[in-house]
Short mmCIF file of C-alpha atoms in Angstrom, two decimals:
data_model
loop_
_atom_site.label_atom_id
_atom_site.label_comp_id
_atom_site.label_asym_id
_atom_site.label_seq_id
_atom_site.Cartn_x
_atom_site.Cartn_y
_atom_site.Cartn_z
CA ASP A 331 127.93 -102.40 -73.52
CA VAL A 332 130.40 -104.89 -72.22
CA LYS A 333 133.79 -104.13 -73.33
CA VAL A 334 136.90 -106.50 -73.30
CA THR A 335 139.68 -104.85 -74.45
CA GLN A 336 143.14 -106.32 -75.70
CA SER A 337 146.02 -104.44 -75.62
CA SER A 338 147.78 -105.63 -78.83
CA ARG A 339 146.34 -107.04 -81.96
CA TYR A 340 149.28 -108.14 -83.86
CA LEU A 341 152.43 -109.07 -82.35
CA VAL A 342 155.84 -110.82 -83.56
CA LYS A 343 158.10 -112.06 -80.92
CA ARG A 344 161.45 -113.98 -81.07
CA THR A 345 161.77 -117.43 -79.79
CA GLY A 346 162.91 -117.17 -76.14
CA GLU A 347 161.43 -114.02 -75.43
CA LYS A 348 158.91 -113.02 -72.64
CA VAL A 349 155.69 -112.15 -73.90
CA PHE A 350 153.11 -110.18 -72.13
CA LEU A 351 149.37 -110.31 -73.50
CA GLU A 352 147.07 -107.59 -71.70
CA CYS A 353 143.29 -107.77 -71.22
CA VAL A 354 140.97 -105.23 -69.57
CA GLN A 355 137.25 -105.49 -68.94
CA ASP A 356 135.16 -102.76 -67.74
CA MET A 357 131.80 -104.49 -66.59
CA ASP A 358 133.32 -105.53 -62.98
CA HIS A 359 133.28 -109.17 -63.97
CA GLU A 360 134.43 -111.51 -61.57
CA ASN A 361 135.47 -114.51 -64.26
CA MET A 362 138.21 -113.84 -66.61
CA PHE A 363 139.67 -116.43 -69.27
CA TRP A 364 142.38 -116.60 -71.62
CA TYR A 365 141.74 -119.23 -74.35
CA ARG A 366 143.80 -120.04 -77.47
CA GLN A 367 142.17 -120.62 -80.91
CA ASP A 368 143.94 -122.85 -83.73
CA PRO A 369 142.36 -123.77 -86.95
CA GLY A 370 140.53 -127.02 -86.68
CA LEU A 371 140.82 -126.89 -82.94
CA GLY A 372 138.35 -124.49 -81.79
CA LEU A 373 139.22 -122.83 -78.53
CA ARG A 374 141.06 -124.20 -75.69
CA LEU A 375 140.93 -122.80 -72.55
CA ILE A 376 144.42 -121.90 -70.93
CA TYR A 377 144.06 -120.22 -67.41
CA PHE A 378 140.95 -118.66 -65.89
CA SER A 379 140.56 -116.46 -62.97
CA TYR A 380 137.25 -116.03 -60.85
CA ASP A 381 138.84 -113.45 -58.39
CA VAL A 382 141.83 -111.04 -58.03
CA LYS A 383 145.16 -113.32 -57.23
CA MET A 384 142.76 -116.45 -57.97
CA LYS A 385 143.72 -118.35 -61.04
CA GLU A 386 142.72 -121.97 -62.19
CA LYS A 387 144.41 -123.81 -64.80
CA GLY A 388 142.59 -124.70 -67.73
CA ASP A 389 143.07 -127.41 -70.42
CA ILE A 390 146.78 -126.36 -71.83
CA PRO A 391 148.43 -124.32 -69.35
CA GLU A 392 151.80 -125.52 -70.17
CA GLY A 393 154.23 -122.94 -71.27
CA TYR A 394 151.83 -120.03 -69.83
CA SER A 395 151.16 -118.23 -66.74
CA VAL A 396 148.75 -115.38 -65.52
CA SER A 397 148.35 -112.50 -63.44
CA ARG A 398 145.25 -111.10 -61.92
CA GLU A 399 146.33 -108.05 -59.68
CA LYS A 400 143.25 -106.17 -60.38
CA LYS A 401 139.91 -107.19 -60.83
CA GLU A 402 139.60 -105.37 -64.25
CA ARG A 403 143.00 -106.91 -65.75
CA PHE A 404 144.19 -110.22 -66.40
CA SER A 405 147.38 -110.47 -68.14
CA LEU A 406 148.66 -113.89 -70.28
CA ILE A 407 152.34 -114.32 -69.90
CA LEU A 408 154.49 -116.48 -72.20
CA GLU A 409 157.65 -117.01 -70.03
CA SER A 410 159.59 -118.10 -72.98
CA ALA A 411 158.17 -118.26 -76.37
CA SER A 412 158.12 -120.98 -78.73
CA THR A 413 156.85 -121.39 -82.35
CA ASN A 414 154.26 -123.72 -81.37
CA GLN A 415 152.49 -120.77 -79.43
CA THR A 416 152.09 -118.76 -82.66
CA SER A 417 148.50 -118.45 -82.29
CA MET A 418 145.28 -116.35 -81.80
CA TYR A 419 144.69 -115.65 -78.11
CA LEU A 420 141.37 -114.10 -77.00
CA CYS A 421 140.50 -112.76 -73.72
CA ALA A 422 137.15 -112.98 -72.04
CA SER A 423 135.03 -112.32 -69.19
CA SER A 424 131.51 -112.77 -67.57
CA PRO A 425 129.85 -112.23 -64.13
CA TRP A 426 129.78 -114.67 -61.67
CA PRO A 427 127.02 -117.38 -62.43
CA ARG A 428 124.64 -116.13 -59.85
CA HIS A 429 123.67 -113.24 -61.79
CA LEU A 430 121.03 -112.91 -64.53
CA SER A 431 123.34 -113.37 -67.50
CA GLY A 432 123.27 -117.13 -67.22
CA ASN A 433 127.09 -117.44 -67.85
CA THR A 434 127.19 -115.34 -71.04
CA ILE A 435 131.16 -114.77 -71.81
CA TYR A 436 132.14 -111.75 -73.55
CA PHE A 437 135.13 -111.65 -75.62
CA GLY A 438 137.77 -109.28 -76.51
CA GLU A 439 138.76 -109.11 -80.32
CA GLY A 440 141.75 -111.11 -80.01
CA SER A 441 145.40 -111.15 -80.41
CA TRP A 442 147.25 -112.54 -83.23
CA LEU A 443 150.53 -113.78 -81.99
CA THR A 444 153.43 -114.91 -84.13
CA VAL A 445 156.64 -116.24 -82.83
CA VAL A 446 159.79 -116.37 -85.16
CA ALA B 989 133.10 -134.67 -68.33
CA GLN B 990 131.25 -132.33 -70.66
CA SER B 991 132.11 -132.39 -74.22
CA VAL B 992 130.63 -130.41 -77.27
CA THR B 993 130.62 -132.08 -81.18
CA GLN B 994 129.98 -129.87 -83.80
CA LEU B 995 129.34 -132.27 -86.59
CA ASP B 996 130.23 -130.26 -89.52
CA SER B 997 133.79 -128.33 -89.81
CA GLN B 998 132.45 -126.61 -93.14
CA VAL B 999 128.89 -126.05 -94.41
CA PRO B 1000 128.90 -124.03 -97.85
CA VAL B 1001 125.33 -122.97 -98.99
CA PHE B 1002 124.15 -120.33 -101.44
CA GLU B 1003 122.52 -117.29 -100.43
CA GLU B 1004 118.61 -117.25 -99.36
CA ALA B 1005 118.87 -121.12 -99.05
CA PRO B 1006 118.01 -122.47 -95.20
CA VAL B 1007 121.08 -123.91 -92.99
CA GLU B 1008 121.51 -126.15 -89.98
CA LEU B 1009 124.59 -126.13 -88.11
CA ARG B 1010 124.54 -129.00 -85.80
CA CYS B 1011 125.73 -129.50 -82.42
CA ASN B 1012 125.75 -132.31 -80.01
CA TYR B 1013 126.51 -132.24 -76.24
CA SER B 1014 127.50 -134.66 -73.29
CA SER B 1015 126.73 -134.01 -69.64
CA SER B 1016 125.41 -135.77 -66.89
CA VAL B 1017 124.16 -132.69 -65.35
CA SER B 1018 121.97 -129.92 -66.21
CA VAL B 1019 123.32 -127.43 -68.75
CA TYR B 1020 123.33 -123.99 -70.30
CA LEU B 1021 123.75 -124.08 -74.20
CA PHE B 1022 125.41 -121.28 -76.53
CA TRP B 1023 126.12 -120.62 -79.84
CA TYR B 1024 128.85 -118.04 -80.66
CA VAL B 1025 129.55 -116.26 -84.00
CA GLN B 1026 133.28 -115.22 -85.19
CA TYR B 1027 133.28 -112.76 -88.15
CA PRO B 1028 136.71 -112.77 -89.82
CA ASN B 1029 139.38 -111.16 -87.51
CA GLN B 1030 137.16 -110.63 -84.75
CA GLY B 1031 136.29 -111.88 -81.60
CA LEU B 1032 133.27 -114.30 -80.65
CA GLN B 1033 129.75 -112.47 -80.30
CA LEU B 1034 127.04 -114.26 -78.53
CA LEU B 1035 124.11 -115.48 -81.36
CA LEU B 1036 121.82 -116.76 -78.78
CA LYS B 1037 121.78 -118.97 -75.48
CA TYR B 1038 119.37 -121.59 -73.69
CA LEU B 1039 119.16 -121.43 -69.96
CA SER B 1040 115.71 -122.93 -69.32
CA GLY B 1041 111.98 -122.72 -70.30
CA SER B 1042 111.08 -122.75 -74.25
CA THR B 1043 113.45 -125.11 -75.99
CA LEU B 1044 113.12 -122.99 -78.94
CA VAL B 1045 115.42 -119.97 -78.72
CA LYS B 1046 115.57 -117.17 -80.99
CA GLY B 1047 118.80 -114.94 -81.31
CA ILE B 1048 120.31 -111.91 -83.35
CA ASN B 1049 120.35 -111.82 -87.04
CA GLY B 1050 117.46 -114.32 -87.67
CA PHE B 1051 119.02 -117.18 -86.30
CA GLU B 1052 117.39 -119.69 -83.56
CA ALA B 1053 118.05 -123.03 -82.03
CA GLU B 1054 116.20 -125.93 -80.58
CA PHE B 1055 117.52 -127.72 -77.30
CA ASN B 1056 116.48 -131.13 -77.61
CA LYS B 1057 117.36 -132.92 -74.02
CA SER B 1058 116.56 -136.56 -75.09
CA GLN B 1059 118.92 -136.08 -78.23
CA THR B 1060 121.22 -134.17 -76.33
CA SER B 1061 121.37 -131.59 -79.29
CA PHE B 1062 121.37 -127.81 -79.69
CA HIS B 1063 121.34 -127.36 -83.33
CA LEU B 1064 121.31 -123.82 -85.15
CA ARG B 1065 119.03 -122.74 -87.91
CA LYS B 1066 118.28 -119.79 -90.22
CA PRO B 1067 115.75 -120.20 -92.97
CA SER B 1068 117.30 -117.93 -95.27
CA VAL B 1069 120.88 -116.96 -95.36
CA HIS B 1070 122.67 -113.93 -96.46
CA ILE B 1071 125.92 -113.30 -97.81
CA SER B 1072 126.77 -111.52 -94.60
CA ASP B 1073 126.16 -114.44 -92.37
CA THR B 1074 129.44 -116.01 -93.80
CA ALA B 1075 131.51 -116.80 -90.41
CA GLU B 1076 132.60 -119.41 -87.96
CA TYR B 1077 130.04 -120.61 -85.62
CA PHE B 1078 130.73 -122.41 -82.11
CA CYS B 1079 128.29 -124.05 -79.91
CA ALA B 1080 129.30 -124.34 -76.38
CA VAL B 1081 128.09 -125.81 -73.15
CA SER B 1082 128.42 -124.75 -69.23
CA GLU B 1083 127.29 -127.10 -66.25
CA GLY B 1084 124.50 -125.47 -64.17
CA GLY B 1085 126.34 -124.56 -60.72
CA SER B 1086 129.96 -124.38 -62.30
CA GLN B 1087 131.92 -121.25 -62.27
CA GLY B 1088 130.79 -120.32 -65.47
CA ASN B 1089 133.69 -121.96 -67.85
CA LEU B 1090 132.43 -122.81 -71.40
CA ILE B 1091 133.42 -125.53 -73.42
CA PHE B 1092 133.39 -125.02 -76.77
CA GLY B 1093 133.02 -127.40 -79.88
CA LYS B 1094 135.64 -126.90 -82.68
CA GLY B 1095 133.38 -124.69 -84.85
CA THR B 1096 131.77 -124.87 -88.16
CA LYS B 1097 132.73 -122.38 -91.04
CA LEU B 1098 129.37 -121.30 -92.67
CA SER B 1099 130.13 -120.05 -96.38
CA VAL B 1100 127.28 -118.28 -98.22
CA LYS B 1101 127.55 -118.12 -102.08
CA PRO B 1102 125.85 -115.64 -104.33
#
């Protein structure tokens, strides 16, 4: 089974802190994603990466950055956390579409971040 | 540009009743379509997907969905729901030839009552 592991399930951080959310996948997938999930808004893409050291902005990149130094690891960084970044963050991975899985994206369990 | 509309934000039903969760999409090219389920405090899990071929797709837990190209819809159905089906359901679309990003709808919360 594909496994996407997010290092922290629940975090509480103070306004202005630098926050790192870590994600690791064990299936050698090329694509990795960070989504934010808020009630009534569904999932919104923050950033994605289709290769090591490559990144693309999603729909809501402001206030976030990402790092992908190794294929299996994709980190989301909040440079200076703010209360409006309190949310559920979901990491995901998928093989490149040429593979037979037809773009299936596999999700981690999510990280609940509260900024106070 | 792609978009996905889930017409109902909440659907309450009684146990053993049938249910349909509606999803419409907009895209000018060929698409892949997905339904994901999210149980409380968990990540998303793939329920079923349409890539090509038969327009009726069967998934896990007794769910099925039908792709209707003329109506640009991909509604999810189950003939008899259980309490354990209580969850949030997300419809998603990606375009053929894209890098594999999914565009998600805003979700439908299915609440199954005894």
